[in-house]
Amino acid sequence: MEMTTAVESLSALAHEGRLKIFRLLVSAGPTGVAAGEIARSLGTPPNTLSANLALLAQAGLAQSRRDGRSIIYSARFDRMGELMAWLAADCCGGAAEVCAPVAAAARRAACAPAKV
């Protein structure tokens, strides 16, 4: 991952509303969530939701697909993984004992059951 890509991803997440949306998409897993359900769950006005989803998609953190009359949004887990790996690439100069909490958190996140 390049620095500019990481900055774009982190910038997209550096907003409370977009971070809430992204966390909801991550919780939903690869099946995703309909835009209307996201709006209802978070109490976000449709125009604000559209703008935030567009920014997340532009940063490569979310994607959409049409399912009948609904637009389903899902997290881009590949990009999220790239960002996490980029952030931790040189973790503590290779001192495994210092990086252990970061590695443990990544393992817990990878194994957490999906919340519906």
PDB file of C-alpha atoms in Angstrom:
ATOM      1  CA  MET A   1       0.000   0.000   0.000  1.00  0.00           C
ATOM      2  CA  GLU A   2       1.292   3.434  -0.874  1.00  0.00           C
ATOM      3  CA  MET A   3       1.354   6.327   1.582  1.00  0.00           C
ATOM      4  CA  THR A   4      -1.241   8.302  -0.431  1.00  0.00           C
ATOM      5  CA  THR A   5      -3.628   5.334  -0.433  1.00  0.00           C
ATOM      6  CA  ALA A   6      -3.227   4.917   3.326  1.00  0.00           C
ATOM      7  CA  VAL A   7      -3.836   8.628   3.888  1.00  0.00           C
ATOM      8  CA  GLU A   8      -6.986   8.503   1.750  1.00  0.00           C
ATOM      9  CA  SER A   9      -8.298   5.491   3.688  1.00  0.00           C
ATOM     10  CA  LEU A  10      -7.489   6.986   7.071  1.00  0.00           C
ATOM     11  CA  SER A  11      -9.016  10.321   6.042  1.00  0.00           C
ATOM     12  CA  ALA A  12     -12.246   8.579   5.094  1.00  0.00           C
ATOM     13  CA  LEU A  13     -12.366   6.936   8.518  1.00  0.00           C
ATOM     14  CA  ALA A  14     -11.491  10.160  10.366  1.00  0.00           C
ATOM     15  CA  HIS A  15     -15.142  11.209  10.576  1.00  0.00           C
ATOM     16  CA  GLU A  16     -17.502   9.905  13.225  1.00  0.00           C
ATOM     17  CA  GLY A  17     -20.349   9.193  10.816  1.00  0.00           C
ATOM     18  CA  ARG A  18     -18.195   7.379   8.267  1.00  0.00           C
ATOM     19  CA  LEU A  19     -16.466   5.395  10.990  1.00  0.00           C
ATOM     20  CA  LYS A  20     -19.858   4.260  12.339  1.00  0.00           C
ATOM     21  CA  ILE A  21     -20.934   3.239   8.841  1.00  0.00           C
ATOM     22  CA  PHE A  22     -17.697   1.350   8.227  1.00  0.00           C
ATOM     23  CA  ARG A  23     -17.939  -0.502  11.538  1.00  0.00           C
ATOM     24  CA  LEU A  24     -21.526  -1.472  10.722  1.00  0.00           C
ATOM     25  CA  LEU A  25     -20.397  -2.789   7.318  1.00  0.00           C
ATOM     26  CA  VAL A  26     -17.573  -4.744   8.941  1.00  0.00           C
ATOM     27  CA  SER A  27     -20.037  -6.248  11.435  1.00  0.00           C
ATOM     28  CA  ALA A  28     -22.355  -7.272   8.618  1.00  0.00           C
ATOM     29  CA  GLY A  29     -19.626  -9.236   6.889  1.00  0.00           C
ATOM     30  CA  PRO A  30     -19.379  -9.884   3.165  1.00  0.00           C
ATOM     31  CA  THR A  31     -23.152 -10.080   2.652  1.00  0.00           C
ATOM     32  CA  GLY A  32     -23.395  -6.353   3.362  1.00  0.00           C
ATOM     33  CA  VAL A  33     -26.302  -4.120   4.338  1.00  0.00           C
ATOM     34  CA  ALA A  34     -28.930  -2.288   2.320  1.00  0.00           C
ATOM     35  CA  ALA A  35     -28.516   1.491   2.282  1.00  0.00           C
ATOM     36  CA  GLY A  36     -31.950   1.975   3.842  1.00  0.00           C
ATOM     37  CA  GLU A  37     -31.052  -0.317   6.727  1.00  0.00           C
ATOM     38  CA  ILE A  38     -27.820   1.585   7.326  1.00  0.00           C
ATOM     39  CA  ALA A  39     -29.785   4.841   7.458  1.00  0.00           C
ATOM     40  CA  ARG A  40     -32.331   3.375   9.899  1.00  0.00           C
ATOM     41  CA  SER A  41     -29.703   1.715  12.106  1.00  0.00           C
ATOM     42  CA  LEU A  42     -27.604   4.846  12.456  1.00  0.00           C
ATOM     43  CA  GLY A  43     -30.345   7.484  12.155  1.00  0.00           C
ATOM     44  CA  THR A  44     -28.491   9.099   9.268  1.00  0.00           C
ATOM     45  CA  PRO A  45     -30.341  11.288   6.747  1.00  0.00           C
ATOM     46  CA  PRO A  46     -30.246   9.761   3.238  1.00  0.00           C
ATOM     47  CA  ASN A  47     -28.254  12.596   1.650  1.00  0.00           C
ATOM     48  CA  THR A  48     -25.608  12.469   4.394  1.00  0.00           C
ATOM     49  CA  LEU A  49     -25.463   8.679   4.135  1.00  0.00           C
ATOM     50  CA  SER A  50     -24.976   8.840   0.364  1.00  0.00           C
ATOM     51  CA  ALA A  51     -22.112  11.315   0.692  1.00  0.00           C
ATOM     52  CA  ASN A  52     -20.412   9.260   3.405  1.00  0.00           C
ATOM     53  CA  LEU A  53     -20.798   5.987   1.492  1.00  0.00           C
ATOM     54  CA  ALA A  54     -19.391   7.652  -1.624  1.00  0.00           C
ATOM     55  CA  LEU A  55     -16.305   8.782   0.314  1.00  0.00           C
ATOM     56  CA  LEU A  56     -15.796   5.311   1.783  1.00  0.00           C
ATOM     57  CA  ALA A  57     -16.119   3.779  -1.686  1.00  0.00           C
ATOM     58  CA  GLN A  58     -13.730   6.347  -3.186  1.00  0.00           C
ATOM     59  CA  ALA A  59     -11.192   5.434  -0.503  1.00  0.00           C
ATOM     60  CA  GLY A  60     -11.623   1.767  -1.429  1.00  0.00           C
ATOM     61  CA  LEU A  61     -13.086   0.792   1.949  1.00  0.00           C
ATOM     62  CA  ALA A  62     -16.637   0.032   0.780  1.00  0.00           C
ATOM     63  CA  GLN A  63     -18.321  -1.312  -2.323  1.00  0.00           C
ATOM     64  CA  SER A  64     -21.883  -1.524  -3.532  1.00  0.00           C
ATOM     65  CA  ARG A  65     -24.026  -3.837  -5.599  1.00  0.00           C
ATOM     66  CA  ARG A  66     -27.620  -3.750  -6.730  1.00  0.00           C
ATOM     67  CA  ASP A  67     -30.008  -6.384  -5.392  1.00  0.00           C
ATOM     68  CA  GLY A  68     -33.419  -5.795  -6.916  1.00  0.00           C
ATOM     69  CA  ARG A  69     -34.483  -2.329  -5.834  1.00  0.00           C
ATOM     70  CA  SER A  70     -31.891  -2.113  -3.058  1.00  0.00           C
ATOM     71  CA  ILE A  71     -28.279  -1.012  -3.078  1.00  0.00           C
ATOM     72  CA  ILE A  72     -26.245  -3.267  -0.802  1.00  0.00           C
ATOM     73  CA  TYR A  73     -23.024  -1.913   0.683  1.00  0.00           C
ATOM     74  CA  SER A  74     -20.246  -4.024   2.108  1.00  0.00           C
ATOM     75  CA  ALA A  75     -16.806  -3.422   3.545  1.00  0.00           C
ATOM     76  CA  ARG A  76     -13.772  -4.089   1.373  1.00  0.00           C
ATOM     77  CA  PHE A  77     -12.001  -6.485   3.699  1.00  0.00           C
ATOM     78  CA  ASP A  78      -9.043  -6.764   1.341  1.00  0.00           C
ATOM     79  CA  ARG A  79      -8.388  -3.001   1.585  1.00  0.00           C
ATOM     80  CA  MET A  80      -8.968  -3.007   5.344  1.00  0.00           C
ATOM     81  CA  GLY A  81      -6.394  -5.798   5.685  1.00  0.00           C
ATOM     82  CA  GLU A  82      -3.912  -3.936   3.492  1.00  0.00           C
ATOM     83  CA  LEU A  83      -4.317  -0.829   5.635  1.00  0.00           C
ATOM     84  CA  MET A  84      -3.882  -2.752   8.878  1.00  0.00           C
ATOM     85  CA  ALA A  85      -0.817  -4.537   7.519  1.00  0.00           C
ATOM     86  CA  TRP A  86       0.670  -1.255   6.282  1.00  0.00           C
ATOM     87  CA  LEU A  87       0.139   0.383   9.682  1.00  0.00           C
ATOM     88  CA  ALA A  88       1.841  -2.474  11.519  1.00  0.00           C
ATOM     89  CA  ALA A  89       4.517  -3.330   8.915  1.00  0.00           C
ATOM     90  CA  ASP A  90       7.449  -2.052  10.947  1.00  0.00           C
ATOM     91  CA  CYS A  91       5.895  -2.604  14.353  1.00  0.00           C
ATOM     92  CA  CYS A  92       8.400  -1.781  17.073  1.00  0.00           C
ATOM     93  CA  GLY A  93      11.411  -2.637  14.967  1.00  0.00           C
ATOM     94  CA  GLY A  94      10.511  -6.312  14.998  1.00  0.00           C
ATOM     95  CA  ALA A  95      10.319  -6.623  18.799  1.00  0.00           C
ATOM     96  CA  ALA A  96       7.731  -9.412  18.955  1.00  0.00           C
ATOM     97  CA  GLU A  97       6.957  -8.876  22.639  1.00  0.00           C
ATOM     98  CA  VAL A  98       6.029  -5.241  22.008  1.00  0.00           C
ATOM     99  CA  CYS A  99       3.874  -6.075  18.976  1.00  0.00           C
ATOM    100  CA  ALA A 100       2.108  -8.989  20.683  1.00  0.00           C
ATOM    101  CA  PRO A 101      -0.982  -6.920  21.651  1.00  0.00           C
ATOM    102  CA  VAL A 102      -1.357  -5.721  18.045  1.00  0.00           C
ATOM    103  CA  ALA A 103      -1.079  -9.263  16.694  1.00  0.00           C
ATOM    104  CA  ALA A 104      -3.507 -10.580  19.302  1.00  0.00           C
ATOM    105  CA  ALA A 105      -6.052  -7.888  18.432  1.00  0.00           C
ATOM    106  CA  ALA A 106      -5.777  -8.790  14.741  1.00  0.00           C
ATOM    107  CA  ARG A 107      -6.338 -12.488  15.524  1.00  0.00           C
ATOM    108  CA  ARG A 108      -9.391 -11.691  17.668  1.00  0.00           C
ATOM    109  CA  ALA A 109     -10.829  -9.501  14.931  1.00  0.00           C
ATOM    110  CA  ALA A 110     -10.296 -12.215  12.318  1.00  0.00           C
ATOM    111  CA  CYS A 111     -12.027 -14.821  14.448  1.00  0.00           C
ATOM    112  CA  ALA A 112     -14.879 -12.755  15.865  1.00  0.00           C
ATOM    113  CA  PRO A 113     -18.350 -14.087  15.048  1.00  0.00           C
ATOM    114  CA  ALA A 114     -20.423 -11.885  12.774  1.00  0.00           C
ATOM    115  CA  LYS A 115     -22.958  -9.660  14.496  1.00  0.00           C
ATOM    116  CA  VAL A 116     -26.330  -9.426  12.826  1.00  0.00           C
TER     117      VAL A 116
END
